[in-house]
mmCIF file of C-alpha atoms in Angstrom:
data_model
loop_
_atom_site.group_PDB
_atom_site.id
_atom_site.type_symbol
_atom_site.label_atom_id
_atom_site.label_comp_id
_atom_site.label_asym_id
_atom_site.label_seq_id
_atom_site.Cartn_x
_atom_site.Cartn_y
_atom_site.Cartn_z
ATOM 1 C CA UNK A 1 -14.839 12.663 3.489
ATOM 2 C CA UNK A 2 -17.953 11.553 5.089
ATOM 3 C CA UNK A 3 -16.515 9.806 7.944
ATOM 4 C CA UNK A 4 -13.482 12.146 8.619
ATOM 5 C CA UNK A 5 -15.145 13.451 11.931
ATOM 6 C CA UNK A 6 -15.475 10.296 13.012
ATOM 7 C CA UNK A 7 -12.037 8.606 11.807
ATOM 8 C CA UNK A 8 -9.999 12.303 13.557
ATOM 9 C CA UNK A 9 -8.129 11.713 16.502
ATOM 10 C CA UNK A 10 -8.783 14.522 18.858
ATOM 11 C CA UNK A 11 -6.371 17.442 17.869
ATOM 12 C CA UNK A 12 -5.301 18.992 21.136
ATOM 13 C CA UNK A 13 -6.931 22.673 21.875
ATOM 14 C CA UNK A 14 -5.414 26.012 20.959
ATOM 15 C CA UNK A 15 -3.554 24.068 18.624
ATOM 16 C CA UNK A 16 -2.608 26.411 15.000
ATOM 17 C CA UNK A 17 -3.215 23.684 12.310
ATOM 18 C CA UNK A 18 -4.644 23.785 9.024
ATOM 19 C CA UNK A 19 -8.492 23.660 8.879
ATOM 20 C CA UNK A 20 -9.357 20.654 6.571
ATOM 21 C CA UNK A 21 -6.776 18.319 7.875
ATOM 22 C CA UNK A 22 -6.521 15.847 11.200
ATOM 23 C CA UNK A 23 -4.376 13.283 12.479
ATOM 24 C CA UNK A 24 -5.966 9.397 11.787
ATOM 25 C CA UNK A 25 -7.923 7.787 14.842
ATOM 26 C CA UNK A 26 -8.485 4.274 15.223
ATOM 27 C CA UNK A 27 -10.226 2.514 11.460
ATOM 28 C CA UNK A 28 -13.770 1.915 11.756
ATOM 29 C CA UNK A 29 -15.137 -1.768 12.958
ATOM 30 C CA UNK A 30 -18.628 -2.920 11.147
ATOM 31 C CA UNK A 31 -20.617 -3.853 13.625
ATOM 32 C CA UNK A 32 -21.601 -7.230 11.703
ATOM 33 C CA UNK A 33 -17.802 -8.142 11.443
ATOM 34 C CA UNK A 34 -16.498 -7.704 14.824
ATOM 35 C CA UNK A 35 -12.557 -7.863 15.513
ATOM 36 C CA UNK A 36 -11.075 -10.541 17.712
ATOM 37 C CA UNK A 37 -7.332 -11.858 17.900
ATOM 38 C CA UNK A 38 -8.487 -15.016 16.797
ATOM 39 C CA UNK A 39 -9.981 -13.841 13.499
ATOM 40 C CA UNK A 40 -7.070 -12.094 12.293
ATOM 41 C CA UNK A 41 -4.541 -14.298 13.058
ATOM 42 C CA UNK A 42 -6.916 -16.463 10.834
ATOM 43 C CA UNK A 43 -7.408 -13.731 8.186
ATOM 44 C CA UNK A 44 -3.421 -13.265 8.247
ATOM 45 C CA UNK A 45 -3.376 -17.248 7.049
ATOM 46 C CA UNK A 46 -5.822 -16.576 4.441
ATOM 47 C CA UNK A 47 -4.481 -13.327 2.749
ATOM 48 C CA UNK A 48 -1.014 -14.866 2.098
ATOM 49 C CA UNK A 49 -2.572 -18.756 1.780
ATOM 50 C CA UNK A 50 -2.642 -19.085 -2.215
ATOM 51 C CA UNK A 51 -5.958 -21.152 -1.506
ATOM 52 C CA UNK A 52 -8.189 -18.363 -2.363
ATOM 53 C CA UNK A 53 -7.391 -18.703 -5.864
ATOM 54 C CA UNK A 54 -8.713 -20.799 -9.399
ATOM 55 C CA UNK A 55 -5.059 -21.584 -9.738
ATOM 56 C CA UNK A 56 -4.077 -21.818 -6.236
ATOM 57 C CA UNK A 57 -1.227 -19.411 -6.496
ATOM 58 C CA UNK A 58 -2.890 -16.332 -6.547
ATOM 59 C CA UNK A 59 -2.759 -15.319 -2.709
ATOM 60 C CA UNK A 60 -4.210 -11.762 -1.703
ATOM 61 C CA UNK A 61 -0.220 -11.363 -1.002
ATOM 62 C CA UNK A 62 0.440 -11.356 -5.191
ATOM 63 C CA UNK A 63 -0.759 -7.964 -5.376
ATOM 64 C CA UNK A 64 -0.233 -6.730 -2.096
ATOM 65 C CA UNK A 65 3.412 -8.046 -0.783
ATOM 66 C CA UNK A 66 4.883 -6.097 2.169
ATOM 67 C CA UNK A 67 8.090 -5.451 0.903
ATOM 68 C CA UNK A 68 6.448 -3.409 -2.037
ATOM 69 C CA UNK A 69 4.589 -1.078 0.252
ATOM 70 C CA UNK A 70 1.713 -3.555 0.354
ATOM 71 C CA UNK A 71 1.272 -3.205 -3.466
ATOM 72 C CA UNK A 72 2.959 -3.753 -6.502
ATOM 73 C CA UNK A 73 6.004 -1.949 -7.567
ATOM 74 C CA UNK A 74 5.105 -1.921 -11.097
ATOM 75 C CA UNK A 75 2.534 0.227 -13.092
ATOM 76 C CA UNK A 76 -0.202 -2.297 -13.333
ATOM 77 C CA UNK A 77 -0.631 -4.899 -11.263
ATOM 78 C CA UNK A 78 -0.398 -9.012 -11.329
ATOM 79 C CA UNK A 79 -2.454 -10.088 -13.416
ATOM 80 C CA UNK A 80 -4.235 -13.887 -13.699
ATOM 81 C CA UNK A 81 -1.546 -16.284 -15.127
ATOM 82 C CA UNK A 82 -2.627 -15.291 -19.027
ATOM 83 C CA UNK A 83 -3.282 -12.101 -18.160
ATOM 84 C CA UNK A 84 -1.705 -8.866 -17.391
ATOM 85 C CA UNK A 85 -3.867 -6.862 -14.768
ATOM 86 C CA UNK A 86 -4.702 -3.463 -16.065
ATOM 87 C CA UNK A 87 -4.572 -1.207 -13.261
ATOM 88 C CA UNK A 88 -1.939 0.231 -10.514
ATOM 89 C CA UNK A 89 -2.699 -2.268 -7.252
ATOM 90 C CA UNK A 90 -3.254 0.188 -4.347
ATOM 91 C CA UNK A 91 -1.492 -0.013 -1.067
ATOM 92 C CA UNK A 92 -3.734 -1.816 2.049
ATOM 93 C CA UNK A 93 -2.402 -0.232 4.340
ATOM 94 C CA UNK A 94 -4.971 2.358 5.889
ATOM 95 C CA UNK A 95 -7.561 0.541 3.426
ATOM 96 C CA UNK A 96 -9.447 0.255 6.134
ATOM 97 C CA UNK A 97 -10.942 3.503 6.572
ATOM 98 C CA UNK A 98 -12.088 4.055 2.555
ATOM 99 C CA UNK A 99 -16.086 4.338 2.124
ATOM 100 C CA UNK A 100 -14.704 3.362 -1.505
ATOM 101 C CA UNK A 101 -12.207 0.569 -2.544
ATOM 102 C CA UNK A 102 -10.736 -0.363 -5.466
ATOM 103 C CA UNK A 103 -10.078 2.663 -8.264
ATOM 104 C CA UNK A 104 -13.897 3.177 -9.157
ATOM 105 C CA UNK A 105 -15.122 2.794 -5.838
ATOM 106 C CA UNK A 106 -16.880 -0.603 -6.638
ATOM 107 C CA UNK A 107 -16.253 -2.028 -3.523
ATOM 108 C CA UNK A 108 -18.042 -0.239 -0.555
ATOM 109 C CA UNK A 109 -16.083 -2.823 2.351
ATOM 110 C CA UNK A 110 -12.938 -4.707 2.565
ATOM 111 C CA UNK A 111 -15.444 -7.560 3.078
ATOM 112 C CA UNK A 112 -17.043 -7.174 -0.213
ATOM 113 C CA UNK A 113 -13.280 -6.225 -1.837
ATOM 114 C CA UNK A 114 -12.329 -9.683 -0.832
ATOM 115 C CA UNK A 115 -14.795 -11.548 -2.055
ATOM 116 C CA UNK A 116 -14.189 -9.215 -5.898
ATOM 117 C CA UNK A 117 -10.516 -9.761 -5.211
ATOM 118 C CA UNK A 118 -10.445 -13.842 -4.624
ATOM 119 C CA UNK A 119 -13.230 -14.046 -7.989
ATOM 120 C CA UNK A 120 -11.746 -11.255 -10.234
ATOM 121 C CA UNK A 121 -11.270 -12.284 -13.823
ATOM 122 C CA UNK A 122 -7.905 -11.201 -13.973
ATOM 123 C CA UNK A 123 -6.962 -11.246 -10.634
ATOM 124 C CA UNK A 124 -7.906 -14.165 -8.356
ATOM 125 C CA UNK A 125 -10.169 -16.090 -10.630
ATOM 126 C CA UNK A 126 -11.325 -18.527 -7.964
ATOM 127 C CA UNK A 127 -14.719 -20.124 -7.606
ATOM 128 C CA UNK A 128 -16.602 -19.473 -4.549
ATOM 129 C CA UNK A 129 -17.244 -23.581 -4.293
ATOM 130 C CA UNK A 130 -13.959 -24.929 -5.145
ATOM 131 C CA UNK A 131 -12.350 -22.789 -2.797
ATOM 132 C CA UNK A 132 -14.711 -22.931 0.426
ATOM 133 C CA UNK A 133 -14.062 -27.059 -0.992
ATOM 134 C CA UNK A 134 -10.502 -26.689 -0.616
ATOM 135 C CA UNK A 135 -10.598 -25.229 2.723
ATOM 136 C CA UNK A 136 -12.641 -27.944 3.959
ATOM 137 C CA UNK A 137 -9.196 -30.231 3.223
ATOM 138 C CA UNK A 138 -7.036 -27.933 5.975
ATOM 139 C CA UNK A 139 -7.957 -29.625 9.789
ATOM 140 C CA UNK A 140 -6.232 -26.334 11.009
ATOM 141 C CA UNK A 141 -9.129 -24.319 8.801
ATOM 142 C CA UNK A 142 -11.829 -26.526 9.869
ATOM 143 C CA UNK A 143 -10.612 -26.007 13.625
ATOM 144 C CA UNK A 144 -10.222 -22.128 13.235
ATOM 145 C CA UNK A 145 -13.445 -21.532 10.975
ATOM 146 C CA UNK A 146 -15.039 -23.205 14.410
ATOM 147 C CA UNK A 147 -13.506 -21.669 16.780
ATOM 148 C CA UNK A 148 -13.917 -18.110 15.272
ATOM 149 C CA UNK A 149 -17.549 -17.979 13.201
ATOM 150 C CA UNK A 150 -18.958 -21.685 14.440
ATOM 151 C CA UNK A 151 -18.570 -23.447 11.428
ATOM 152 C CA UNK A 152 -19.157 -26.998 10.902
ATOM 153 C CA UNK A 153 -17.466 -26.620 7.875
ATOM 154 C CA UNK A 154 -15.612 -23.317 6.299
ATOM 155 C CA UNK A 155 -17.993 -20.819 4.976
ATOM 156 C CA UNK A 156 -16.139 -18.981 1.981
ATOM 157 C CA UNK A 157 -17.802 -15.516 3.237
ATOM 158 C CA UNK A 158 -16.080 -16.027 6.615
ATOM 159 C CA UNK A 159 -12.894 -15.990 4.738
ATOM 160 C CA UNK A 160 -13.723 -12.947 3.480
ATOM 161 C CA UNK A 161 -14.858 -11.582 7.182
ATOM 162 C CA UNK A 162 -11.524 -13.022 8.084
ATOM 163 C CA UNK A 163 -9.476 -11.339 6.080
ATOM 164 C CA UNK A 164 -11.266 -8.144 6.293
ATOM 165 C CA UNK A 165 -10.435 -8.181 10.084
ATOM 166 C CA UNK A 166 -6.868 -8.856 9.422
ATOM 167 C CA UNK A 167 -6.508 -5.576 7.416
ATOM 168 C CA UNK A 168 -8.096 -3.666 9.947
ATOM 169 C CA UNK A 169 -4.940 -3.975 11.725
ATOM 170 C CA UNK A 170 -3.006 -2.748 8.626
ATOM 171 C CA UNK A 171 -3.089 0.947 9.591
ATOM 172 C CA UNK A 172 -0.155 3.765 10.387
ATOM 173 C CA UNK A 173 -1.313 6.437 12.439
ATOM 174 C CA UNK A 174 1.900 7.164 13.257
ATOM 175 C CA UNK A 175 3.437 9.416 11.435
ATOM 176 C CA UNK A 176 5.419 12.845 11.294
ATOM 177 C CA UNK A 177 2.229 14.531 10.087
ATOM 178 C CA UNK A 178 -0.059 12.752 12.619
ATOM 179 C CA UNK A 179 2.470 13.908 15.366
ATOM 180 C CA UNK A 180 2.156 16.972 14.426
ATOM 181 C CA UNK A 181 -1.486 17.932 14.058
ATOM 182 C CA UNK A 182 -1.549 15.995 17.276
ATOM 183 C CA UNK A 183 0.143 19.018 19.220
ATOM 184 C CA UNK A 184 4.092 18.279 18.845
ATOM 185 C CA UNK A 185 5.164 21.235 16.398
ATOM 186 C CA UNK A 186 8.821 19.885 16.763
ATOM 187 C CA UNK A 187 7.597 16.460 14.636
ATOM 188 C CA UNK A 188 8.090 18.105 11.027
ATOM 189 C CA UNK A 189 10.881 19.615 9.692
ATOM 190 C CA UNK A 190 11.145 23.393 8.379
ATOM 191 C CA UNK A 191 10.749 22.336 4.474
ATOM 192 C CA UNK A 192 7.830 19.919 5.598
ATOM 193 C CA UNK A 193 6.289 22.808 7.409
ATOM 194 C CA UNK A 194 6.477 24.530 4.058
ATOM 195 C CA UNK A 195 5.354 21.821 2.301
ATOM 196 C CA UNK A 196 1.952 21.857 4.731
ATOM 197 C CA UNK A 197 1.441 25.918 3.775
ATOM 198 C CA UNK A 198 1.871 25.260 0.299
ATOM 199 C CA UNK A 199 -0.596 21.923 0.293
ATOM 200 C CA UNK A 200 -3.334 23.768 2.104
ATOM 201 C CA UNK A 201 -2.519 26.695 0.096
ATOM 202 C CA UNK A 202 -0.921 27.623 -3.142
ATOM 203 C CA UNK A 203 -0.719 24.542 -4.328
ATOM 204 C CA UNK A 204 -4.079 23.556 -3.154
ATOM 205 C CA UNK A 205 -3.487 19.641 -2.847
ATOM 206 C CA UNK A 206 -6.214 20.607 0.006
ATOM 207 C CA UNK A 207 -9.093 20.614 -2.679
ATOM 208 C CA UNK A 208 -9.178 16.376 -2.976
ATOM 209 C CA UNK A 209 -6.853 15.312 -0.543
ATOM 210 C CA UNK A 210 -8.595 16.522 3.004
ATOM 211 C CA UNK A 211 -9.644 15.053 6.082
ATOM 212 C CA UNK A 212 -7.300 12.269 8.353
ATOM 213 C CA UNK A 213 -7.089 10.048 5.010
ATOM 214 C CA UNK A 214 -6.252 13.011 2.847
ATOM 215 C CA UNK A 215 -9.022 12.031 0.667
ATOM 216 C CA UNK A 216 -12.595 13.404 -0.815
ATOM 217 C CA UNK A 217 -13.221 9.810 -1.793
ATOM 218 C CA UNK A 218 -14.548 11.867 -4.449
ATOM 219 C CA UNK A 219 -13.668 11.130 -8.398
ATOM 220 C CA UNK A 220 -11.932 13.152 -10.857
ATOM 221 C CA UNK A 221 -10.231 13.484 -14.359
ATOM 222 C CA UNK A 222 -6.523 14.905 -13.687
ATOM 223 C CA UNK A 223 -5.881 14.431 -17.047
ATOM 224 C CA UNK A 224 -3.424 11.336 -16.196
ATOM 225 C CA UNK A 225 -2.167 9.477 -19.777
ATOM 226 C CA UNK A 226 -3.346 5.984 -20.775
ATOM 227 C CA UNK A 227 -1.063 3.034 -19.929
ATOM 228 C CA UNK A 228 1.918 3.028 -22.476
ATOM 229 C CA UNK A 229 2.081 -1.129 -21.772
ATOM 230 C CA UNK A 230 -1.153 -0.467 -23.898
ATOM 231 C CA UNK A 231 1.038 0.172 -27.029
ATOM 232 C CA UNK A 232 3.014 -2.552 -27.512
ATOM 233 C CA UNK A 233 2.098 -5.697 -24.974
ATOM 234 C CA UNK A 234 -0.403 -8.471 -26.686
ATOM 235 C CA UNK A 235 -1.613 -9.528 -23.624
ATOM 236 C CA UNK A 236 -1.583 -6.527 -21.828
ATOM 237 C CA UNK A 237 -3.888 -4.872 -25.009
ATOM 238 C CA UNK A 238 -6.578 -8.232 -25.099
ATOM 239 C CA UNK A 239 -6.711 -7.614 -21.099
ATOM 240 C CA UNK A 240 -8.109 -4.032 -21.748
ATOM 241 C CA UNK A 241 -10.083 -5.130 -24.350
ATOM 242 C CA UNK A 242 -11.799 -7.790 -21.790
ATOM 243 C CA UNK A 243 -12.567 -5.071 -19.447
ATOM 244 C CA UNK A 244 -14.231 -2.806 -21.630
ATOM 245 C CA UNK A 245 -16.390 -6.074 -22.499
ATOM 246 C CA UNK A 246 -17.207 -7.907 -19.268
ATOM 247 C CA UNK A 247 -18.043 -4.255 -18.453
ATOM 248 C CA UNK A 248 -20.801 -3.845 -21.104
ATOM 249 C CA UNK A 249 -19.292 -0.990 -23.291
ATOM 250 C CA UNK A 250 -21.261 -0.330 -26.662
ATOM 251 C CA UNK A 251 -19.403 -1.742 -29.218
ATOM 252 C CA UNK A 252 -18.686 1.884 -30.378
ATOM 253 C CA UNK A 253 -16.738 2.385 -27.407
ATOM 254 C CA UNK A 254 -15.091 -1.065 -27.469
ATOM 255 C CA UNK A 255 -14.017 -0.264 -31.366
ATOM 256 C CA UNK A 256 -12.549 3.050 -30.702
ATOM 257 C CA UNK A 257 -11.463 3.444 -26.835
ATOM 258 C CA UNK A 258 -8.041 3.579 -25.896
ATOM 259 C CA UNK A 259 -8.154 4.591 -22.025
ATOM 260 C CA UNK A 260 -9.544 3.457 -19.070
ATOM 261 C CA UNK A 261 -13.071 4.931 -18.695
ATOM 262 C CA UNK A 262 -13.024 4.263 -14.795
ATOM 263 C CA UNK A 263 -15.861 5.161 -12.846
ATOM 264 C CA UNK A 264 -18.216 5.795 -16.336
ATOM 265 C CA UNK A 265 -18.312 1.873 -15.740
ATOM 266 C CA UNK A 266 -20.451 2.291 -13.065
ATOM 267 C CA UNK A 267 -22.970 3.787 -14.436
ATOM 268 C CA UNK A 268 -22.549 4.616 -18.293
ATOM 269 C CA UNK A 269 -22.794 8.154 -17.713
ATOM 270 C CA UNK A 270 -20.202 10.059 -20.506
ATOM 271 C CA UNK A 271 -19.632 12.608 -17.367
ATOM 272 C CA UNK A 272 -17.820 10.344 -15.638
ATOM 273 C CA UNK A 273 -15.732 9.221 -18.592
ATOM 274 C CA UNK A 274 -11.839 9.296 -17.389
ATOM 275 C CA UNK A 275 -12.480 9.685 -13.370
ATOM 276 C CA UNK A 276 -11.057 7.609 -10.584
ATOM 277 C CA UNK A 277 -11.240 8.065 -6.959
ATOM 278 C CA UNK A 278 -9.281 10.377 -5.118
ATOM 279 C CA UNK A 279 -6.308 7.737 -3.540
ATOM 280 C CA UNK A 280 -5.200 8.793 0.072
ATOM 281 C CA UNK A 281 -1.772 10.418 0.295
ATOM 282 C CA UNK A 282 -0.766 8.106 3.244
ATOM 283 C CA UNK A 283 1.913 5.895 3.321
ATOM 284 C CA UNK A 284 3.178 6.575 -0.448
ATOM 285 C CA UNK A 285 6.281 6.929 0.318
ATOM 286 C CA UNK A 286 6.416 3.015 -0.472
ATOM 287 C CA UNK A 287 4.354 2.991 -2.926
ATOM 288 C CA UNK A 288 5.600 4.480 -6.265
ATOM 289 C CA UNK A 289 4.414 4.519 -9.224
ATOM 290 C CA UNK A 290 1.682 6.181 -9.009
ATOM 291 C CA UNK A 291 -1.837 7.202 -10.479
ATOM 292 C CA UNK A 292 -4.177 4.380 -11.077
ATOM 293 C CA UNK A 293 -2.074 3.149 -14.111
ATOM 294 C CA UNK A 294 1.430 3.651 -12.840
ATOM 295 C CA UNK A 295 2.462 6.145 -15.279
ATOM 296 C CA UNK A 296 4.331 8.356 -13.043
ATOM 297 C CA UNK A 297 7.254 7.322 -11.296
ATOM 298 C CA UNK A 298 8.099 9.392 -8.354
ATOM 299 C CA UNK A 299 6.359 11.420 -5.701
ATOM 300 C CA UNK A 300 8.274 14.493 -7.313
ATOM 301 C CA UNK A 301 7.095 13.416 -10.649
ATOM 302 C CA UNK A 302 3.953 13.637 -9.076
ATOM 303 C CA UNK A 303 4.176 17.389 -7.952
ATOM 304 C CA UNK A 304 5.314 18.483 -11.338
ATOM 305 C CA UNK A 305 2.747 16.624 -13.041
ATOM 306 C CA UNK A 306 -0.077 18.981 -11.038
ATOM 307 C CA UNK A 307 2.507 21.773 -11.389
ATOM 308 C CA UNK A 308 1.941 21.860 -15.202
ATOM 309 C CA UNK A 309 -1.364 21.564 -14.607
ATOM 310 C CA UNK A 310 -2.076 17.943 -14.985
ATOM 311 C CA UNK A 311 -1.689 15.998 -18.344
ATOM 312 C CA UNK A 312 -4.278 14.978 -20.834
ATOM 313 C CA UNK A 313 -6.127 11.879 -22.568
ATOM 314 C CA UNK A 314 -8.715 10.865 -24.666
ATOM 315 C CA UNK A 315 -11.295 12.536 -22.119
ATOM 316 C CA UNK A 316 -10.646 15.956 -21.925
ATOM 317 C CA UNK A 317 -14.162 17.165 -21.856
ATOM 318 C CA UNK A 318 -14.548 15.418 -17.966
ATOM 319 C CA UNK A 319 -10.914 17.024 -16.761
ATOM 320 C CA UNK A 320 -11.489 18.713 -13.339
ATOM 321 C CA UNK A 321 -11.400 22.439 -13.121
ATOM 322 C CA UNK A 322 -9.440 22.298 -9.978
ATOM 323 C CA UNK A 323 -6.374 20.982 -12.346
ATOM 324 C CA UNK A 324 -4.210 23.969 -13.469
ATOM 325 C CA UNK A 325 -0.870 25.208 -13.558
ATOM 326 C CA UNK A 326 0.154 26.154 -10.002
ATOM 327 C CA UNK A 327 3.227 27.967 -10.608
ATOM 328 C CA UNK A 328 5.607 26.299 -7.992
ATOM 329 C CA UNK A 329 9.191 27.053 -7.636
ATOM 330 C CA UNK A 330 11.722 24.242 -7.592
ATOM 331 C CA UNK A 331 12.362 25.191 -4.080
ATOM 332 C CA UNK A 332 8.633 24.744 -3.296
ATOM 333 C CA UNK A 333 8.181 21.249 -5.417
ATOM 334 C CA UNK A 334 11.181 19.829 -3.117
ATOM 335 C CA UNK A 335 9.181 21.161 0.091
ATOM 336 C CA UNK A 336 5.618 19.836 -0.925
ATOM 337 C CA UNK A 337 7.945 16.076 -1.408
ATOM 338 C CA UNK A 338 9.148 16.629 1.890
ATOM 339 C CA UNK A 339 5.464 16.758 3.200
ATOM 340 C CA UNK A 340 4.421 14.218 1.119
ATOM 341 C CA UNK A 341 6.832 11.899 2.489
ATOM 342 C CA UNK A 342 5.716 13.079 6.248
ATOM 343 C CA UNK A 343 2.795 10.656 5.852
ATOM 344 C CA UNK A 344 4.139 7.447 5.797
ATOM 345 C CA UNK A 345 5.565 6.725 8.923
ATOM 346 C CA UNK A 346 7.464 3.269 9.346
ATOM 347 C CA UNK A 347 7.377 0.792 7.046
ATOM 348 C CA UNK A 348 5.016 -2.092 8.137
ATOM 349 C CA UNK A 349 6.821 -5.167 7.096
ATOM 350 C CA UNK A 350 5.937 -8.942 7.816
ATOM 351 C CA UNK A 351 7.056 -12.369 7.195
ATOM 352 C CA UNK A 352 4.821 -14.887 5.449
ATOM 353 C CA UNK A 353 3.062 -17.009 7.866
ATOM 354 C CA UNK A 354 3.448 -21.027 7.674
ATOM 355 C CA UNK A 355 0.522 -22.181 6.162
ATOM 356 C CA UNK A 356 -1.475 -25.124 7.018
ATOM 357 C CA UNK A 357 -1.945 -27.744 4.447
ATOM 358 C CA UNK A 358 -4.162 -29.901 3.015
ATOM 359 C CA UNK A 359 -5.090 -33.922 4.316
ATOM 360 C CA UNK A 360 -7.624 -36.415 3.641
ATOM 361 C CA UNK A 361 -10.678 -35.502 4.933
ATOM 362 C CA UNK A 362 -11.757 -38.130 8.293
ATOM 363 C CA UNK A 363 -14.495 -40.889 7.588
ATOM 364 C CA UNK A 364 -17.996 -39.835 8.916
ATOM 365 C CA UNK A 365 -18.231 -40.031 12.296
ATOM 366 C CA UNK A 366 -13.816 -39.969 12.853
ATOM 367 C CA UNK A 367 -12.290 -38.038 14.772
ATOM 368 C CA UNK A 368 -11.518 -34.422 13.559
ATOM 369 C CA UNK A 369 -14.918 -34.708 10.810
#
């Protein structure tokens, strides 16, 4: 990863650890969005206010509830009343040190992920005017939007900034693992210490999952199966088919495709047919299923999945060399788990927020206008 020198907490010298990895630092701060207590409580408001929706239900929260890990505990995620979303939602916590958000990397800040989040067809659907409207009907908007940007009125992209800075403070650098490549060799556990030789090692987890994120931020085929929901659900199949439209397909490929070309979206390239970018490892202890369709279960389903040596679908030709058979032992699948679960630290849970509501705007000139 690019920015993994810069994201590393200092590792302490003399220190034996495995070259490749680092304990997370502090997330990066743009300097055009800078972080101030009264922004994020304002950006907590937003990301669970259902405002920032077409249907005003559809709060950042939907796909992203704390009790699930900060995701959803189901393959796909929420979808759009009418729709059914049609791909895993992604845990925010530690989103904000990714170079590259959402599965293709189509996102390049949590500003601009936001914005694609609040507007998505089938996930928030709202209109940029309607909903910088609505805000405009919430005195305890108007008042914050003032005090925090200078606003006469709320400006939609503010929101955005707002909520941005609110999941800058969604991070867990705390951790067994961190502890430990920090200098305190008592903070894993013998079978987690074997599950750290065999990740940098045998098993080779090491190859995509490196630096303080544990990710390349790179893209690859592992070979993952399509969605199964893709068999049998109506609205889960037109939902697919929508994608593969709004995303300008030929009609060859709209006819005949039955997976999720991920990041060949981008840029229509047939070499990039079936790859997704490398997810960090943190915090998925909360997170299950997994994969950017949901199709496996467990973190240990996980580990034997890359045991056999990956899995396969329609694009076979882009699968990653680095996926083979590794060979594991039982013994050694339960210790790479163990590691994989010394990533998460604690849960981060919190409470919905009361929300301000909506009033009659003032006559020009009144008070509070």
């Amino acid at each position: 990863m690019a920015a993994a020198a810069v994201l590393a907490a200092a590792a302490p010298a003399g220190a034996v650890r495995p070259p490749g990895l680092a304990p997370l630092g502090p997330p990066p701060v743009p300097a055009d969005n800078p972080m101030s207590a009264e922004k994020v409580e304002l950006g907590k408001l937003l990301f669970f206010d259902p405002i920032l929706s077409g249907n005003y239900a559809m709060p950042c929260a939907v796909c992203h509830f704390p009790e699930a890990g900060w995701s959803v505990p189901e393959p796909v995620s929420t979808g759009y009343p009418g729709t059914i979303h049609w791909r895993n939602s992604q845990t925010i916590i530690n989103a904000a040190y990714y170079g590259k958000l959402f599965w293709a990397g189509s996102s390049r800040s949590l500003e601009s992920q936001a914005r694609s989040a609040a507007r998505g067809a089938v996930a928030g659907n709202g209109e940029d005017d309607m909903m910088e409207a609505r805000l405009a009907f919430v005195p305890e908007y108007r008042r914050r939007f003032k005090e925090v940007f200078g606003d006469d009125w709320p400006n939609i992209r503010h929101a955005y900034m707002a909520i941005a800075a609110f999941e800058r403070t969604l991070v867990q650098t705390d951790t067994p693992f961190d502890r430990y490549m920090r200098g305190d060799d008592a903070a894993l556990n013998a079978s987690q210490k074997r599950g750290l030789a065999l990740f940098s090692g045998k098993a080779n987890c090491i190859a995509c999952h490196s630096g303080p994120l544990l990710t390349d931020e790179k893209y690859h085929n592992v070979g993952v199966p399509p969605y199964n929901g893709w068999e049998d659900d109506a609205v889960a199949q037109i939902t697919f088919r929508f994608e593969l439209y709004a995303k300008g397909v030929t009609e060859d490929m709209y006819r005949k495709t039955k997976d999720d070309p991920g990041l060949y979206f981008r840029a229509k390239d047939r070499k990039h047919l079936g790859k997704f970018r490398t997810p960090s490892l943190r915090y998925t202890k909360y997170t299950a299923p997994y994969m950017h369709n949901g199709m496996i279960e467990t973190l240990r389903d996980v580990v034997e999945f890359y045991n056999g040596g990956g899995g396969e679908n329609e694009f076979a030709a882009t699968k990653s060399p680095l996926i083979r058979p590794l060979g594991l032992t039982g013994a050694e699948m339960d210790d790479l788990v163990a590691f994989l679960e010394s990533l998460s630290g604690e849960e981060i849970l919190m409470e919905t927020p009361d929300l301000p509501v909506m009033q009659p705007l003032p006559p020009p000139g009144g008070k509070g206008s």
